[in-house]
mmCIF file of C-alpha atoms in Angstrom:
data_model
loop_
_atom_site.group_PDB
_atom_site.id
_atom_site.type_symbol
_atom_site.label_atom_id
_atom_site.label_comp_id
_atom_site.label_asym_id
_atom_site.label_seq_id
_atom_site.Cartn_x
_atom_site.Cartn_y
_atom_site.Cartn_z
ATOM 1 C CA MET D 710 -24.892 -14.165 3.711
ATOM 2 C CA ALA D 711 -22.291 -11.478 3.175
ATOM 3 C CA ARG D 712 -22.869 -9.275 0.112
ATOM 4 C CA ASP D 713 -20.301 -7.289 -1.883
ATOM 5 C CA ALA D 714 -20.083 -3.498 -1.427
ATOM 6 C CA ARG D 715 -22.826 -2.817 -4.022
ATOM 7 C CA GLY D 716 -25.382 -5.262 -2.277
ATOM 8 C CA GLY D 717 -25.354 -7.611 -5.233
ATOM 9 C CA ARG D 718 -23.966 -11.013 -5.433
ATOM 10 C CA PRO D 719 -22.532 -12.768 -2.330
ATOM 11 C CA ALA D 720 -19.028 -11.633 -1.566
ATOM 12 C CA THR D 721 -16.429 -14.222 -2.485
ATOM 13 C CA PRO D 722 -12.733 -14.238 -1.393
ATOM 14 C CA ARG D 723 -10.310 -12.716 -3.802
ATOM 15 C CA PRO D 724 -7.876 -14.962 -5.663
ATOM 16 C CA ARG D 725 -4.649 -15.232 -4.290
ATOM 17 C CA VAL D 726 -2.855 -13.555 -7.227
ATOM 18 C CA GLN D 727 -5.043 -10.447 -6.720
ATOM 19 C CA VAL D 728 -4.330 -10.322 -2.959
ATOM 20 C CA VAL D 729 -0.556 -10.674 -3.743
ATOM 21 C CA ALA D 730 -0.721 -8.046 -6.317
ATOM 22 C CA LEU D 731 -2.390 -5.628 -3.934
ATOM 23 C CA VAL D 732 0.275 -6.205 -1.369
ATOM 24 C CA VAL D 733 3.103 -5.954 -3.832
ATOM 25 C CA ALA D 734 1.567 -2.515 -5.156
ATOM 26 C CA GLY D 735 1.174 -1.316 -1.565
ATOM 27 C CA VAL D 736 4.912 -2.192 -0.814
ATOM 28 C CA PHE D 737 5.928 -0.123 -3.980
ATOM 29 C CA LEU D 738 3.887 2.797 -2.790
ATOM 30 C CA LEU D 739 5.328 2.587 0.650
ATOM 31 C CA ILE D 740 8.862 2.590 -0.747
ATOM 32 C CA GLY D 741 7.986 5.493 -2.899
ATOM 33 C CA ILE D 742 6.819 7.492 -0.145
ATOM 34 C CA LEU D 743 9.724 6.552 2.116
ATOM 35 C CA GLY D 744 12.114 7.793 -0.478
ATOM 36 C CA TYR D 745 10.945 11.359 0.283
ATOM 37 C CA ILE D 746 11.401 11.035 4.053
ATOM 38 C CA PRO D 747 14.557 12.451 5.600
ATOM 39 C CA GLY D 748 16.106 10.047 7.981
ATOM 40 C CA ILE D 749 14.825 6.964 6.286
ATOM 41 C CA THR D 750 16.570 8.395 3.106
ATOM 42 C CA THR D 751 20.063 9.240 4.141
ATOM 43 C CA ASP D 752 21.950 12.142 2.585
ATOM 44 C CA TYR D 753 18.528 13.567 1.740
ATOM 45 C CA GLY D 754 19.956 17.062 0.936
ATOM 46 C CA GLU D 755 21.638 15.360 -1.895
ATOM 47 C CA LEU D 756 18.568 14.112 -3.509
ATOM 48 C CA THR D 757 18.292 15.384 -7.203
ATOM 49 C CA PHE D 758 15.617 15.068 -9.693
ATOM 50 C CA ALA D 759 17.346 12.344 -11.733
ATOM 51 C CA GLY D 760 20.823 10.936 -12.661
ATOM 52 C CA HIS D 761 23.767 9.458 -10.895
ATOM 53 C CA HIS D 762 24.511 12.489 -9.127
ATOM 54 C CA SER D 763 21.975 11.843 -6.463
ATOM 55 C CA ASP D 764 23.852 10.647 -3.359
ATOM 56 C CA ALA D 765 20.538 10.071 -1.459
ATOM 57 C CA LYS D 766 20.087 6.558 -0.308
ATOM 58 C CA LEU D 767 16.878 4.772 0.841
ATOM 59 C CA LEU D 768 17.742 3.025 4.131
ATOM 60 C CA GLY D 769 21.374 3.954 3.628
ATOM 61 C CA LEU D 770 21.585 1.348 0.821
ATOM 62 C CA PHE D 771 19.632 2.013 -2.337
ATOM 63 C CA GLN D 772 20.501 5.042 -4.471
ATOM 64 C CA VAL D 773 17.325 7.057 -5.120
ATOM 65 C CA SER D 774 16.289 10.330 -6.779
ATOM 66 C CA ILE D 775 13.034 12.143 -7.254
ATOM 67 C CA LEU D 776 12.444 10.458 -10.526
ATOM 68 C CA HIS D 777 13.146 7.012 -8.956
ATOM 69 C CA ASN D 778 10.580 7.476 -6.063
ATOM 70 C CA ALA D 779 8.141 8.814 -8.531
ATOM 71 C CA VAL D 780 8.527 5.613 -10.545
ATOM 72 C CA HIS D 781 7.942 3.504 -7.310
ATOM 73 C CA LEU D 782 4.696 5.476 -6.720
ATOM 74 C CA LEU D 783 3.453 5.230 -10.132
ATOM 75 C CA PHE D 784 4.200 1.497 -10.336
ATOM 76 C CA GLY D 785 2.255 1.054 -7.058
ATOM 77 C CA LEU D 786 -0.779 3.061 -8.282
ATOM 78 C CA VAL D 787 -0.715 0.922 -11.600
ATOM 79 C CA GLY D 788 -0.586 -2.158 -9.456
ATOM 80 C CA LEU D 789 -3.562 -1.176 -7.369
ATOM 81 C CA VAL D 790 -5.544 -0.442 -10.562
ATOM 82 C CA LEU D 791 -4.577 -3.791 -12.220
ATOM 83 C CA ALA D 792 -5.084 -5.865 -9.127
ATOM 84 C CA ARG D 793 -8.783 -5.367 -9.364
ATOM 85 C CA SER D 794 -9.095 -8.218 -11.850
ATOM 86 C CA VAL D 795 -7.320 -11.528 -12.155
ATOM 87 C CA ALA D 796 -6.025 -10.734 -15.529
ATOM 88 C CA GLY D 797 -4.829 -7.395 -14.416
ATOM 89 C CA ALA D 798 -3.047 -8.821 -11.296
ATOM 90 C CA ARG D 799 -1.267 -11.446 -13.403
ATOM 91 C CA LEU D 800 -0.139 -8.782 -15.873
ATOM 92 C CA PHE D 801 1.066 -6.520 -13.056
ATOM 93 C CA LEU D 802 3.017 -9.234 -11.394
ATOM 94 C CA ALA D 803 4.392 -11.202 -14.482
ATOM 95 C CA GLY D 804 4.782 -7.945 -16.554
ATOM 96 C CA GLY D 805 6.315 -6.085 -13.672
ATOM 97 C CA GLY D 806 8.716 -8.888 -12.949
ATOM 98 C CA ALA D 807 9.773 -8.810 -16.640
ATOM 99 C CA ILE D 808 10.357 -5.011 -16.322
ATOM 100 C CA TYR D 809 12.356 -5.432 -13.293
ATOM 101 C CA LEU D 810 14.602 -8.058 -14.902
ATOM 102 C CA ALA D 811 15.073 -5.533 -17.876
ATOM 103 C CA LEU D 812 15.903 -2.884 -15.265
ATOM 104 C CA TRP D 813 18.438 -5.427 -13.788
ATOM 105 C CA LEU D 814 20.233 -5.925 -17.139
ATOM 106 C CA TYR D 815 20.145 -2.049 -17.539
ATOM 107 C CA GLY D 816 21.799 -1.634 -14.228
ATOM 108 C CA LEU D 817 24.544 -4.286 -15.116
ATOM 109 C CA ALA D 818 25.079 -2.560 -18.411
ATOM 110 C CA ILE D 819 25.416 0.872 -16.658
ATOM 111 C CA GLU D 820 27.942 -0.654 -14.213
ATOM 112 C CA ALA D 821 29.939 -2.277 -16.888
ATOM 113 C CA VAL D 822 30.127 0.732 -19.246
ATOM 114 C CA ASP D 823 30.106 3.858 -17.200
ATOM 115 C CA GLU D 824 28.357 4.195 -13.866
ATOM 116 C CA ASP D 825 28.977 7.846 -13.895
ATOM 117 C CA GLY D 826 27.695 8.401 -17.483
ATOM 118 C CA GLY D 827 24.536 10.140 -18.732
ATOM 119 C CA ALA D 828 22.717 6.909 -19.228
ATOM 120 C CA ASN D 829 22.157 6.226 -15.463
ATOM 121 C CA ILE D 830 19.188 8.570 -15.142
ATOM 122 C CA LEU D 831 17.195 6.608 -12.426
ATOM 123 C CA PRO D 832 19.972 6.212 -10.676
ATOM 124 C CA VAL D 833 20.883 2.629 -9.923
ATOM 125 C CA ASN D 834 23.746 1.098 -7.939
ATOM 126 C CA SER D 835 24.904 -2.440 -7.097
ATOM 127 C CA ALA D 836 22.383 -2.847 -4.293
ATOM 128 C CA ASP D 837 19.519 -1.722 -6.528
ATOM 129 C CA ASN D 838 20.705 -4.193 -9.264
ATOM 130 C CA TRP D 839 20.481 -7.196 -6.811
ATOM 131 C CA LEU D 840 17.054 -5.971 -5.494
ATOM 132 C CA HIS D 841 15.846 -5.616 -9.141
ATOM 133 C CA LEU D 842 16.898 -9.211 -9.818
ATOM 134 C CA ALA D 843 15.027 -10.615 -6.765
ATOM 135 C CA LEU D 844 11.910 -8.469 -7.518
ATOM 136 C CA GLY D 845 12.063 -9.514 -11.182
ATOM 137 C CA PHE D 846 12.147 -13.335 -10.467
ATOM 138 C CA GLY D 847 9.808 -12.997 -7.497
ATOM 139 C CA MET D 848 7.091 -11.062 -9.254
ATOM 140 C CA LEU D 849 7.421 -13.094 -12.327
ATOM 141 C CA ALA D 850 6.979 -16.328 -10.383
ATOM 142 C CA LEU D 851 4.078 -15.115 -8.358
ATOM 143 C CA GLY D 852 2.223 -13.813 -11.522
ATOM 144 C CA LEU D 853 2.778 -17.155 -13.413
ATOM 145 C CA LEU D 854 2.348 -19.565 -10.402
ATOM 146 C CA LEU D 855 -0.344 -18.190 -8.123
ATOM 147 C CA SER D 856 -3.231 -17.822 -10.853
ATOM 148 C CA ASN D 857 -3.225 -21.219 -12.484
ATOM 149 C CA GLN D 858 -6.819 -21.878 -11.402
ATOM 150 C CA ALA D 859 -8.072 -18.382 -10.840
ATOM 151 C CA GLY D 860 -10.544 -17.354 -13.500
ATOM 152 C CA THR D 861 -10.089 -20.466 -15.616
ATOM 153 C CA GLY D 862 -12.702 -22.716 -14.377
ATOM 154 C CA GLY D 863 -10.167 -25.593 -13.898
ATOM 155 C CA ARG D 864 -6.518 -26.630 -14.352
ATOM 156 C CA LEU D 865 -4.708 -24.959 -17.140
ATOM 157 C CA ASP D 866 -2.886 -28.268 -17.947
ATOM 158 C CA THR D 867 -6.141 -30.238 -18.639
ATOM 159 C CA PRO D 868 -6.355 -31.234 -22.245
ATOM 160 C CA ILE D 869 -9.474 -29.936 -24.084
ATOM 161 C CA ASP D 870 -10.374 -33.299 -25.630
ATOM 162 C CA ARG D 871 -10.320 -35.138 -22.227
ATOM 163 C CA PRO D 872 -12.249 -34.501 -18.957
#
C-alpha cells in the first residue's frame, strides 16, 4: 500500500478542491512569470512599475505592469500555501473569487470616472475587467461547490437531528 511522503499513514487522493486550488495557483504563477517575458508581453519596453502609463500588454490584450505581475506571483504563492488544506483551498478559491469580483468593480469604477487618473495603479483595461469578472465567479463557484463533502464527514445539507 502506498504511504505518504513521511512514511506514515497510507496516502489518500487529495480532495478535488485542493487539486483545483493548486492548479489555479499554478496558473497565477505562470501568468505572473509570462508578464515579464518580452514577446509574450507586447511593448515590453513600455513596462512601468505601476500606473496606467504602462503600455505593456500580456498576450497583446491585458495591460500589465511590474506591480500587476508581482501581484499575480504573490497570489499564486499564497494559493500554493493555502491549498495544503481543504479549508485553505476553499479560502483561496472563494476568497480569491471575492477579491477578483471587487477588482472587477474597481476596474469598472476606474473606466467610469477617469481611466487615466491616478487611481488606476494596477493598471486595468477593459479586457482585464472582463477577465476579472470571469475569474471572480469561477473561483467563487469552485471554492463553494467543489468542497461540499471534503473534510465534513458527510453532506453539508444533512440536518443534525436526523440521520
